[in-house]
XYZ file of C-alpha atoms in Angstrom:
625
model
C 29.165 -1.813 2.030
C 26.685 -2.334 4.887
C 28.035 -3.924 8.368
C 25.575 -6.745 7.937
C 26.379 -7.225 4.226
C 30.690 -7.346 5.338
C 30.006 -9.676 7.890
C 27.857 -11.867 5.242
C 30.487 -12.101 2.923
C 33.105 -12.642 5.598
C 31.139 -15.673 6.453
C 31.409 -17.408 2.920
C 34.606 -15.745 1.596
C 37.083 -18.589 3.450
C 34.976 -21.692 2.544
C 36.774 -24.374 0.874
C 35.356 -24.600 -2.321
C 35.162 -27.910 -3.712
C 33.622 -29.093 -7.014
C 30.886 -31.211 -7.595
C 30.522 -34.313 -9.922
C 27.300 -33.479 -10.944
C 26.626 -34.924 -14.396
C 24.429 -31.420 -14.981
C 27.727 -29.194 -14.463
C 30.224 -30.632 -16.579
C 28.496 -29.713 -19.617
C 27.571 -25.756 -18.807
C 31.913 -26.090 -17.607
C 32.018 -27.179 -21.518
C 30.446 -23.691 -22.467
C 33.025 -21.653 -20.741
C 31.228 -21.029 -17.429
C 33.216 -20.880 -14.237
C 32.666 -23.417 -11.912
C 31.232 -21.028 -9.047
C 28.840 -19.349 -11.479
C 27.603 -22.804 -12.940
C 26.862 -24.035 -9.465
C 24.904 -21.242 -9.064
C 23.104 -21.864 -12.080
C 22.339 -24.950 -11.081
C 21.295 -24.111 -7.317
C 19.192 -21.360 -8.259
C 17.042 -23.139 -10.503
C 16.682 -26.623 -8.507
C 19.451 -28.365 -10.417
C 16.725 -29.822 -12.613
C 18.152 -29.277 -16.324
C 20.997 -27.997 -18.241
C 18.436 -25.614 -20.176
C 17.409 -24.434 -17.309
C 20.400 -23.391 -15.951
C 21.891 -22.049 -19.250
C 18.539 -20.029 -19.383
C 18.988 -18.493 -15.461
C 22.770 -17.677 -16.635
C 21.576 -15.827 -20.291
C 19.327 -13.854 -18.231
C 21.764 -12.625 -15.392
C 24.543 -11.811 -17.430
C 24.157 -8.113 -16.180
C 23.636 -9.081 -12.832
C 26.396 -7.352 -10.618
C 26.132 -9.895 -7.753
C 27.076 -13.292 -10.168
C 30.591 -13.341 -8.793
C 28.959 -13.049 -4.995
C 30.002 -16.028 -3.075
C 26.612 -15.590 -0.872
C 25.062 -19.257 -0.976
C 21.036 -20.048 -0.448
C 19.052 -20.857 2.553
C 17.307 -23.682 2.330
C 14.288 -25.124 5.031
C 12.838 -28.790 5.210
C 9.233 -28.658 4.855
C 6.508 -31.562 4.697
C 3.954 -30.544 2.398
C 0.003 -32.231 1.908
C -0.809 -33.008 -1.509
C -4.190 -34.716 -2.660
C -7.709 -34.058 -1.476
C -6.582 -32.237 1.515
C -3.907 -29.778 -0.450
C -6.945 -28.971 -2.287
C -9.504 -28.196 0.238
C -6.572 -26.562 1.978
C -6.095 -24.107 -1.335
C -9.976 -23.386 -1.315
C -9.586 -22.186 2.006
C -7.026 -19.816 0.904
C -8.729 -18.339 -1.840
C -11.592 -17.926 0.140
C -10.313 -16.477 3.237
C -8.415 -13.823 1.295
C -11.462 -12.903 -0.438
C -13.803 -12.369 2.406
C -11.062 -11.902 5.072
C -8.208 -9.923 2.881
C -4.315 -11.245 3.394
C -2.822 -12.441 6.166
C 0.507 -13.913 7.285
C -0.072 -17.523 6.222
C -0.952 -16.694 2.413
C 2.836 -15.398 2.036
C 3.430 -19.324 1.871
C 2.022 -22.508 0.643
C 0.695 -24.609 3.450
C 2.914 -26.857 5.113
C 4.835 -27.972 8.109
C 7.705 -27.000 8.833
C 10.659 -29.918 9.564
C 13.967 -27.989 9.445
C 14.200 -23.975 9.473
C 16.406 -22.117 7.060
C 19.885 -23.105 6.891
C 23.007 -22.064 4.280
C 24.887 -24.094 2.001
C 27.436 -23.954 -0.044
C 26.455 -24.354 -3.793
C 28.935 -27.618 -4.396
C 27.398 -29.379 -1.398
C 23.600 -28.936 -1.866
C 23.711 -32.550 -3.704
C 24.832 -34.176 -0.628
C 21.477 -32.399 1.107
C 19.126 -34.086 -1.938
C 21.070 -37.797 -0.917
C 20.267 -37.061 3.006
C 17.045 -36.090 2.157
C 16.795 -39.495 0.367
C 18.613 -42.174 2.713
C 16.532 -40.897 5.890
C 13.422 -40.995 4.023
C 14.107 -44.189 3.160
C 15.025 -45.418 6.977
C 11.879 -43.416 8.020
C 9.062 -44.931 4.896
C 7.843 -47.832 7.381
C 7.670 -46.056 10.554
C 5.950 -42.958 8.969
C 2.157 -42.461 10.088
C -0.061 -44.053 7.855
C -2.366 -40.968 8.361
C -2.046 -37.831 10.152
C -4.261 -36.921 12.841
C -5.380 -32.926 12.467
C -6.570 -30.515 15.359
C -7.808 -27.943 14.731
C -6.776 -25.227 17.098
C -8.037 -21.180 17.066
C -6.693 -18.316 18.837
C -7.334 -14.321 18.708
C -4.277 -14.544 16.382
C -3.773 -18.003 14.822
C -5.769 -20.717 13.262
C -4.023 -24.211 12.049
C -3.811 -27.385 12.704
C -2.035 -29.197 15.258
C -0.759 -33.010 14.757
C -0.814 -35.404 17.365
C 2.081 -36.043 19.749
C 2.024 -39.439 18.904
C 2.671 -38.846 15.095
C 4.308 -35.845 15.448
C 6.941 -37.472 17.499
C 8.306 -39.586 14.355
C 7.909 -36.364 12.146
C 10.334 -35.257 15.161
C 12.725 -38.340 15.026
C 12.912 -37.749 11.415
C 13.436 -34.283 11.453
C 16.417 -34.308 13.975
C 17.833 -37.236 11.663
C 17.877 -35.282 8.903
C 19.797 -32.326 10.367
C 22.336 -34.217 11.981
C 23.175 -36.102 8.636
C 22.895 -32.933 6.913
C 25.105 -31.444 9.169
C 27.762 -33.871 9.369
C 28.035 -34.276 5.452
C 27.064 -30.937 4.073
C 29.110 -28.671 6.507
C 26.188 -26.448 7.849
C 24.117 -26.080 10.514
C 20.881 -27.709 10.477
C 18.358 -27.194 12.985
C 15.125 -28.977 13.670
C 11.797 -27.651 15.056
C 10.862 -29.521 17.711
C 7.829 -27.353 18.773
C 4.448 -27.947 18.759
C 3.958 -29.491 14.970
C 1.354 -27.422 13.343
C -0.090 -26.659 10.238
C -1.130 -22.795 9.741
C -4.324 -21.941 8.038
C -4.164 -18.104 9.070
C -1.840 -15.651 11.393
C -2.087 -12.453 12.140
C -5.395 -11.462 11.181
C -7.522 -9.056 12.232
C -9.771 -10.535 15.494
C -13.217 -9.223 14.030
C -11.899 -11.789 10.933
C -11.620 -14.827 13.915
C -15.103 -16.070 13.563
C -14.957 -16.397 9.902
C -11.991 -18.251 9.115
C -13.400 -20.598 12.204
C -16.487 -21.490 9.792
C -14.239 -21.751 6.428
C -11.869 -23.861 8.569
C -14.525 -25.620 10.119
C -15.345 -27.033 6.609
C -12.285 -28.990 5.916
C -11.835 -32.346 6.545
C -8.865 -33.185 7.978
C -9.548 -36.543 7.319
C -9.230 -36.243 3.487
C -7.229 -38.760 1.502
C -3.379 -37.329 1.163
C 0.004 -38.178 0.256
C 2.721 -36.441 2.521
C 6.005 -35.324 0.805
C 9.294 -33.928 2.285
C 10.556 -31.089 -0.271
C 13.478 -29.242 0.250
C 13.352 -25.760 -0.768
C 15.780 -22.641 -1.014
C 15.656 -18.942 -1.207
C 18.032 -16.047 -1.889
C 18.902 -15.416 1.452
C 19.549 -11.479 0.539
C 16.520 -10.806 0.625
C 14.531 -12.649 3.156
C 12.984 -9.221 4.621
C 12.388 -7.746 1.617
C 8.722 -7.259 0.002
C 8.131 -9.143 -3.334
C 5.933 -7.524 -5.862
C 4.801 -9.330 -9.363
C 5.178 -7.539 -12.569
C 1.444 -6.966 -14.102
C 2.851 -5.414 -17.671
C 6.264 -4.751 -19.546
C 8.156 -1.405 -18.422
C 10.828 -0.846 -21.094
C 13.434 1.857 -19.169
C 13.201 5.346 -20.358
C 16.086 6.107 -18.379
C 19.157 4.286 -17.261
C 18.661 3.976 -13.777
C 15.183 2.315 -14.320
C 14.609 -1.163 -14.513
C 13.363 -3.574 -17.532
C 10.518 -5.711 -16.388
C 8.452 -8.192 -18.149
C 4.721 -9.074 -17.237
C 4.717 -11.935 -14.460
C 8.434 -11.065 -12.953
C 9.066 -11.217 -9.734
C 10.725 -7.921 -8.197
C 12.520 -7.712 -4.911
C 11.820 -4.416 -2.575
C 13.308 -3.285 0.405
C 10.350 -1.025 2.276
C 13.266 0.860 3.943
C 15.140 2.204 0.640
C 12.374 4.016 -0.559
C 13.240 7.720 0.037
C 14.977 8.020 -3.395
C 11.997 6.912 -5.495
C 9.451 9.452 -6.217
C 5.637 9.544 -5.928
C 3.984 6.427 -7.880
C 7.652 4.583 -8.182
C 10.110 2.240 -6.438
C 13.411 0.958 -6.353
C 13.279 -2.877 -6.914
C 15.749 -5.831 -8.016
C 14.550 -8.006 -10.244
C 14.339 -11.792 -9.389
C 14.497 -12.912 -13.110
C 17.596 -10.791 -14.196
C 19.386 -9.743 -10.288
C 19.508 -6.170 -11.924
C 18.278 -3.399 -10.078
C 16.361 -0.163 -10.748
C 13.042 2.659 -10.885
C 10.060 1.369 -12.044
C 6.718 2.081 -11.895
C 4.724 0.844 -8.735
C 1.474 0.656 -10.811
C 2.564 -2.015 -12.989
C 2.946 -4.592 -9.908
C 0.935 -6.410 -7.136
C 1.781 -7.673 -4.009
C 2.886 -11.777 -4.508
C 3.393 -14.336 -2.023
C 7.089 -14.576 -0.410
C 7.344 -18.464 -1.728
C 6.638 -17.343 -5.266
C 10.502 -16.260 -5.488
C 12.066 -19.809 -3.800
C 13.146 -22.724 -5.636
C 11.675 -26.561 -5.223
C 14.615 -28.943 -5.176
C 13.799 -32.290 -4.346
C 11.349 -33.932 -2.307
C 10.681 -37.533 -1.089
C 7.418 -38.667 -1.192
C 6.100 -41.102 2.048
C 4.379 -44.798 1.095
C 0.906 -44.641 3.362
C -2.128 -46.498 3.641
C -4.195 -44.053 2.049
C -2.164 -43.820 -1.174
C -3.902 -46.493 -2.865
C -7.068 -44.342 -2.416
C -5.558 -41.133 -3.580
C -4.988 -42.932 -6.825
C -8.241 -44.255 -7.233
C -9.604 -40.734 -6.529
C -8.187 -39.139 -9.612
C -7.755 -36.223 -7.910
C -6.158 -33.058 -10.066
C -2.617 -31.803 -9.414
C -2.118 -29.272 -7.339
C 1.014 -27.160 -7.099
C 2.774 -27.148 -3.639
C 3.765 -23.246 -4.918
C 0.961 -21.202 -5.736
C -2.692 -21.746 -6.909
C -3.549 -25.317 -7.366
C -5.444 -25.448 -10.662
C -8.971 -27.216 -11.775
C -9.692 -28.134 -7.930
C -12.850 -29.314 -7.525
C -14.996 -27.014 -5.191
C -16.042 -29.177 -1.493
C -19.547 -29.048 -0.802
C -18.971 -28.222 2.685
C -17.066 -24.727 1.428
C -19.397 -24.038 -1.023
C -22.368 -24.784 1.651
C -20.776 -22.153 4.282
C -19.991 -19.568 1.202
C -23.729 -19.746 0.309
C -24.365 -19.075 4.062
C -22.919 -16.470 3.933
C -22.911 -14.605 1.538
C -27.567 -15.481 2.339
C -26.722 -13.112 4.965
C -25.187 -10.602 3.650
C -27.354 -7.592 3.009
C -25.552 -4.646 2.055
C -22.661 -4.145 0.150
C -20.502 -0.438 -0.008
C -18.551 0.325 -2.893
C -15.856 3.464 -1.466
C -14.116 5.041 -5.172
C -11.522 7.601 -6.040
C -13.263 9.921 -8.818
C -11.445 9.372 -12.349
C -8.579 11.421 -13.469
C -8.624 15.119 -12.656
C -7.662 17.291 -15.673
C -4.479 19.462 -12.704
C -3.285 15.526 -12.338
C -2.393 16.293 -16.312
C -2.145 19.610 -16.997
C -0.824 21.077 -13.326
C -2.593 23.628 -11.802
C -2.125 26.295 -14.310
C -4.423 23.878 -16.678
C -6.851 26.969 -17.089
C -4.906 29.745 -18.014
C -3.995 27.057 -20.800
C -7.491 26.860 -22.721
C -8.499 30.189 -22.419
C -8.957 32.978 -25.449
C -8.151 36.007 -24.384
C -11.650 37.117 -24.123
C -12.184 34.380 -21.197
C -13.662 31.767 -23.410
C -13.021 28.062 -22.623
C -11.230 26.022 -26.042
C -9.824 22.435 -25.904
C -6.101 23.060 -26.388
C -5.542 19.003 -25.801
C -7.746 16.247 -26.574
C -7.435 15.009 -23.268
C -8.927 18.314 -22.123
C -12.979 18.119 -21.510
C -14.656 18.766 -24.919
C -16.629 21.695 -22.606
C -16.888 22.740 -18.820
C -20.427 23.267 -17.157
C -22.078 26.723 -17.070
C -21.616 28.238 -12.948
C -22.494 31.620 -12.070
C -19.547 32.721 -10.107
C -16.180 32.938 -11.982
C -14.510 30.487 -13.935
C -11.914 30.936 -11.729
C -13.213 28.952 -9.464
C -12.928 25.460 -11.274
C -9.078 25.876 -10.560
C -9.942 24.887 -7.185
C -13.169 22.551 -8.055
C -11.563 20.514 -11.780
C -13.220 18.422 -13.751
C -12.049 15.571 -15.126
C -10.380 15.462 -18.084
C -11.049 13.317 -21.128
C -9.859 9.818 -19.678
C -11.370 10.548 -16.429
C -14.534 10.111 -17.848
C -13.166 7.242 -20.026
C -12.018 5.726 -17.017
C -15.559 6.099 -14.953
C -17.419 4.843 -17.558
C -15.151 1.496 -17.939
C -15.405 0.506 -14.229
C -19.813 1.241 -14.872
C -19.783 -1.168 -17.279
C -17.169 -3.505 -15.758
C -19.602 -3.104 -12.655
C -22.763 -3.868 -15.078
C -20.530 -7.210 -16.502
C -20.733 -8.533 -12.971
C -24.418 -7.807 -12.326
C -23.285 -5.206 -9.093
C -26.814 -3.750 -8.584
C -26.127 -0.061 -7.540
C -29.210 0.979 -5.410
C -27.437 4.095 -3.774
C -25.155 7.303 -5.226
C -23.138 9.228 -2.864
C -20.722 11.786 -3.974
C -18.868 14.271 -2.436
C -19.569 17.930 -4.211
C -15.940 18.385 -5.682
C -17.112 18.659 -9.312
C -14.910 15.464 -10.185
C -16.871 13.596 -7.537
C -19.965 14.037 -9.001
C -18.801 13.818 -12.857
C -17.716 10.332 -12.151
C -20.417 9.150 -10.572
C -22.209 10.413 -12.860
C -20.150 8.338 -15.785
C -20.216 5.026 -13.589
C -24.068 5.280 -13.796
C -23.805 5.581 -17.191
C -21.616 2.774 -17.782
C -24.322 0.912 -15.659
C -26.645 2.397 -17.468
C -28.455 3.247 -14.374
C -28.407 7.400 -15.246
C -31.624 8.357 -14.649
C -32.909 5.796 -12.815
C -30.545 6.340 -9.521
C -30.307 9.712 -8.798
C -26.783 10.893 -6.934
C -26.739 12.633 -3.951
C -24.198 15.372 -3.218
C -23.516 15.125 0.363
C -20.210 17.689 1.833
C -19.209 15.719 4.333
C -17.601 13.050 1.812
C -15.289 15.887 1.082
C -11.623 15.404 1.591
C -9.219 16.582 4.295
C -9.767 20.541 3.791
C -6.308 20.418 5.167
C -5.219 19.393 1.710
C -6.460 22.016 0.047
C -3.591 24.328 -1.183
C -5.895 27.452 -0.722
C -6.051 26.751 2.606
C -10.209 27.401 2.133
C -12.980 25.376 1.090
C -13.424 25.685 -2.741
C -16.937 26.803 -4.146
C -18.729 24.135 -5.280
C -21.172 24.016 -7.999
C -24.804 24.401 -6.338
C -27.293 21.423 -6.629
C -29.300 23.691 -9.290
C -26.107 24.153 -11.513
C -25.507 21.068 -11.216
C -29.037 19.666 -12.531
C -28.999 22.576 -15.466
C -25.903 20.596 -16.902
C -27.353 17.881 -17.137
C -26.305 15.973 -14.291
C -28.598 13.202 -12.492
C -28.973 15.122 -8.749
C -31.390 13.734 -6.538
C -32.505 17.678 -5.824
C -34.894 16.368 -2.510
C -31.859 14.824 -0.254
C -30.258 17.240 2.149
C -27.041 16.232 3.669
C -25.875 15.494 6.827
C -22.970 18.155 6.848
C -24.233 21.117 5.172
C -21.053 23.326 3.080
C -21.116 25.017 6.084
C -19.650 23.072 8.339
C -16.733 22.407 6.620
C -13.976 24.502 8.448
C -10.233 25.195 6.341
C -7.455 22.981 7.513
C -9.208 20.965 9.825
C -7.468 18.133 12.158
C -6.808 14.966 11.270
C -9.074 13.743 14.452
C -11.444 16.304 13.154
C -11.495 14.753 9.733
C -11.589 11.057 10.985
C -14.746 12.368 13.277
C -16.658 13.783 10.362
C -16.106 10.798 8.066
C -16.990 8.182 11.186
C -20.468 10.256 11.254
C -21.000 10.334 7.451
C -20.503 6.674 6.992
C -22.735 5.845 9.854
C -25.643 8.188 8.369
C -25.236 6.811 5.054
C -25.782 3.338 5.962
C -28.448 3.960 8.353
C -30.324 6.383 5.685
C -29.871 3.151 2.838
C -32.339 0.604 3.923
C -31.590 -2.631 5.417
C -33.915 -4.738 3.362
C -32.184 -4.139 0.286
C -29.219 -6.311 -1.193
C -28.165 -3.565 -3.475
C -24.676 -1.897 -3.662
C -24.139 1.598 -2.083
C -22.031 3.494 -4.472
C -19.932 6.302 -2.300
C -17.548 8.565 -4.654
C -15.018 10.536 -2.479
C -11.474 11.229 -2.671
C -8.361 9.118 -2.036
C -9.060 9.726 1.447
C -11.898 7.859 1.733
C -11.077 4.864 1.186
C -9.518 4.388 4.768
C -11.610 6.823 6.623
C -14.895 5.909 5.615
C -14.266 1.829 5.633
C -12.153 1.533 8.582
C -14.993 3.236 10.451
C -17.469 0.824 9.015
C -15.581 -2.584 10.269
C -14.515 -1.192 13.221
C -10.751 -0.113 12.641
C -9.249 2.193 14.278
C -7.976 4.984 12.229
C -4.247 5.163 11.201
C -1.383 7.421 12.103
C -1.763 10.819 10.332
C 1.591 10.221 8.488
C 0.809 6.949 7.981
C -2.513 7.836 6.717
C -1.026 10.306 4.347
C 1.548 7.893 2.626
C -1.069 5.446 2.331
C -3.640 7.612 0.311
C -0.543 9.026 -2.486
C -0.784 5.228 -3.407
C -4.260 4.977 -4.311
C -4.725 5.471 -7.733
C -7.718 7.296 -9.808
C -10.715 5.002 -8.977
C -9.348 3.024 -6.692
C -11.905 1.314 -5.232
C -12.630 -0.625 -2.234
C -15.683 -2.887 -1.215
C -16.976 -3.814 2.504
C -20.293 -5.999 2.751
C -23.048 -6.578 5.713
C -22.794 -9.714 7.545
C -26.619 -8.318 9.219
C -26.228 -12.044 11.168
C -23.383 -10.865 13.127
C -24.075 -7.231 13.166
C -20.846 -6.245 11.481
C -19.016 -4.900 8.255
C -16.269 -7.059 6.370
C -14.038 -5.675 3.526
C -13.483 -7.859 1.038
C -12.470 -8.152 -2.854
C -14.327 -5.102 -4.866
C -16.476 -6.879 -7.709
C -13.981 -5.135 -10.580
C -10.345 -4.701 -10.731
C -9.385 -1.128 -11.217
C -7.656 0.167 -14.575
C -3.858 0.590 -14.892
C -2.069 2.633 -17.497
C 0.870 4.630 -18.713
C 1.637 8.139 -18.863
C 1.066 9.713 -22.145
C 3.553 13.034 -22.822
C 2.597 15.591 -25.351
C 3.736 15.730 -28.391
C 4.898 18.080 -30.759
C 5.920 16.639 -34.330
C 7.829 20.227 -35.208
C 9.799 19.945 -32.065
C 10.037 16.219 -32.616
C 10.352 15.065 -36.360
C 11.444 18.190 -38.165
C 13.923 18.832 -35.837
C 17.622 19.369 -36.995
């Protein structure tokens, strides 16, 4: 056991446990649950109802930490709901879109009262009757509206209350904790800094000016109602990463984990060196079991998705009446708020913007490569003994394009294989659903490159009408290349002979021959900087149209991190980074031609996820003994 992880159970282990008279536990006590593991139960799902609870128990009945005497932390938070929750929830989605994530969306907004604090399961009722008594002593002195700042730094963009107002927020705050204190048997402690109200933190500074003009459109003014809510969180994994399940994994082996779409998964970033390429070891928040599973069925969530609402108490203002009358929607305090009306003010800066934006880059991984299948012994595979090319698996390509040197060669240039060009062809027409108007093809000349470009264009059904153009220097690191040389490419004339849509008259900017074998990483960051830069200033500037690059897993850092000004990453850094991007991975940076910048932002499509597929053999499989 872990120092840290003794000296938490050292903590808890001499409590006095007590029991509570809670009309909710007596019955699950009536099913045959222990006290300690009822209160848990109860605690862990907001002490709401009996099914509930019974439900939370049923699914952690294989979890090996139910005996664990570790209690939640729970924090004090005064939370906006109304008008102002919702224009506060448009600038969220917004900001992430044009902006990406930052710091604040790992939470709901709000301000914080009390920090985290433990408490002992059987007392947490006492917290909910605090909670109530000094909201009630505090309902006539509370603010009948709350004065809003706004306040921007290189770093940080919120709201700030006024010290007049935040003063009782203060008063109320510090009565709470020493109540809670006194009764509950923890430690409570108030913030008594600066009250504030975070709209964004820890952003990138080129993403300042932005978030000023999305912030800029709220009005602080708006009617709300303010509610204290007490909420709680497993306090075992506060620095852990949470991930959302996108599918079902059923476990193939036993040390994997079961997951079903929309769980929540707990990950520690520093217990990854077990797992191997594409999975991670994860605990999941529904059952408390722990496993493998596959990293591609997840996203990133929001740290709050995993804590529990307990009870809140709602402040009497002036402007209630009017929230009322507004009919506003619900919003949830956790999460997206749902059927919130748009604010013309947002909607007027969005159309701003997006008026000037002028150009729009689309960086993609190519589609499966036939070696990511088959391994690199994938030719020797489907060929006769007289050196003729036959499709020994369907997911091989029905035929490979006539080249003059050796066939050799393509073990070093692959195609893609069969759901490659599946694959390309979905995102074209995905790409065609949204109305993305391609004006541009860039590919690098790695045969895969230019296949899937080619199949995107298709799917757009913009083949023939936008030519691609093969330019080297979108090649990836040659220090990747296990031949430690650069592979021979098909030529441009090859190329057009099968069939493919080459614009034969552009010439690129790196010829082949400037591509040197195992070249630095500075080297490689130089050449894509230059490439990126000659691309964009080759494209017009007139034109709103996408420009469609197709490079390697590699480019998606090097070539848009140059564009909005990045700097580039740490080689190893770099290199763990690009084994998680998956075949077309995509990303998307757009022109603000205003400012004289590049933002990334949301690509148009989301890319496509999906399981491996073994081979099978029915003799080996069905008939055997």
């Amino acid at each position: 056991m872990a120092v840290a992880e003794a000296q938490l159970y050292a903590k808890v282990a001499n409590k006095q446990k007590g029991r509570s008279s809670s009309a909710l536990l007596e019955p699950l006590l009536a099913k045959g649950f222990p006290a300690h593991i009822a209160q848990k139960a109860l605690v862990a799902t907001g002490q709401k109802t009996i099914e509930d609870a019974a439900k939370w128990l049923h699914s952690h009945c294989n979890d090996p930490s139910l005996d664990d005497p570790i209690p939640q932390e729970y924090a004090l938070y005064l939370c906006p709901t109304g008008r102002l929750q919702s224009r506060l929830q448009e600038f969220w989605k917004e900001s992430k879109r044009q902006c990406g994530k930052n710091r604040a969306h790992e939470v709901f907004p709000h301000v914080t009262l009390c920090d985290f604090f433990t408490c002992e399961d059987q007392k947490v009722e006492l917290l909910y009757d605090v909670l109530k008594r000094v909201g009630d002593s505090f309902s006539q002195r509370f603010p009948p509206s709350i004065s809003l700042t706004l306040h921007a730094s290189s770093s940080y963009l919120g709201f700030f209350i006024d010290d007049s107002q935040a003063n009782v927020l203060k008063e109320f705050a510090v009565a709470f904790s020493s109540e809670a204190s006194a009764l509950a048997d923890c430690h409570v402690k108030p913030s008594l800094k600066q009250f504030h109200l975070t709209l964004a933190h820890r952003f990138y500074p080129h993403h300042q000016k932005t978030l000023e003009q999305l912030a800029k459109c709220i009005n602080p003014g708006e009617p709300c109602q303010w509610v204290a809510a007490l909420y709680s969180r497993d306090m075992r994994f506060v620095h852990y990463q949470r991930l959302r399940a996108l599918f079902q994994y059923k476990p193939q082996n036993i040390d994997e984990l079961m997951i079903n779409a929309g769980d929540l998964i707990y990950v520690d970033p520093t217990q990854q060196s077990e797992a191997g390429e594409g999975w991670v070891i994860g605990t999941s928040h529904r059952t408390g079991c722990r496993g493998f599973l596959p990293e591609n069925y997840t996203e990133r969530a929001h740290e709050s998705d995993t804590w529990v609402k307990h009870r809140e108490y709602v402040f009497e203002t002036a402007s209630r009446s009017s929230t009322k009358t507004e009919k506003e929607p619900n919003a949830k305090l956790n999460g997206e708020s749902h059927t919130l009306s748009v604010s013309r003010s947002v909607t007027n800066v969005i159309s701003l913007q997006k008026a000037a934006l002028r150009r729009g880059v689309l960086v993609m991984r190519h589609g499966e490569r036939v070696d990511q299948v088959f391994g690199k012994s994938w030719l020797q595979q489907c060929l006769t003994a007289d050196g003729k090319y036959y499709r020994a698996d369907l997911n091989f390509p029905s035929s490979l394009p006539k080249r003059k040197d050796s066939m050799k060669q393509f073990e070093c240039d692959p195609p893609l294989s069969c759901c490659g060009i599946f694959q390309s062809r979905l995102i074209g027409e995905a790409l065609l659903d949204q109305e993305v108007t391609v004006s541009s093809v860039y590919s690098s000349p790695a045969l895969r490159c230019v296949q899937t470009a080619q199949h995107v264009l298709q799917g757009l059904k913009l083949n023939q009408k936008v030519k691609i153009r093969v330019e080297p220097g979108l090649f990836d690191w040659t220090k990747w290349e296990a031949s430690r040389a650069i592979p021979s490419f098909m030529t441009v004339a090859e190329l057009v002979e099968a069939s493919y849509d080459i614009d034969t008259s552009y010439r690129g900017n790196f010829p082949l021959s400037s591509l040197v074998p195992s070249e630095s990483y500075e080297d490689f960051v130089s050449r894509s900087s230059a490439v990126i830069k000659q691309i964009i200033t080759a494209c017009p500037s007139k034109g709103k149209g996408v420009i469609l690059i197709v490079g390697h897993g590699s480019s998606l850092a090097s070539l848009t991190r140059a564009l909005t000004g990045l700097p580039s990453r740490d080689s190893g850094d770099f290199a763990q980074m690009v084994r998680k991007i998956p075949s077309l991975g995509m990303c998307f940076c757009e022109e603000l031609k205003e400012e004289n910048k590049w933002q990334m932002v949301n690509p148009p499509v989301k890319t496509l996820t999906h399981g491996a597929n073994a081979t099978f053999n029915w003799r080996n499989t069905i008939m055997e003994d």
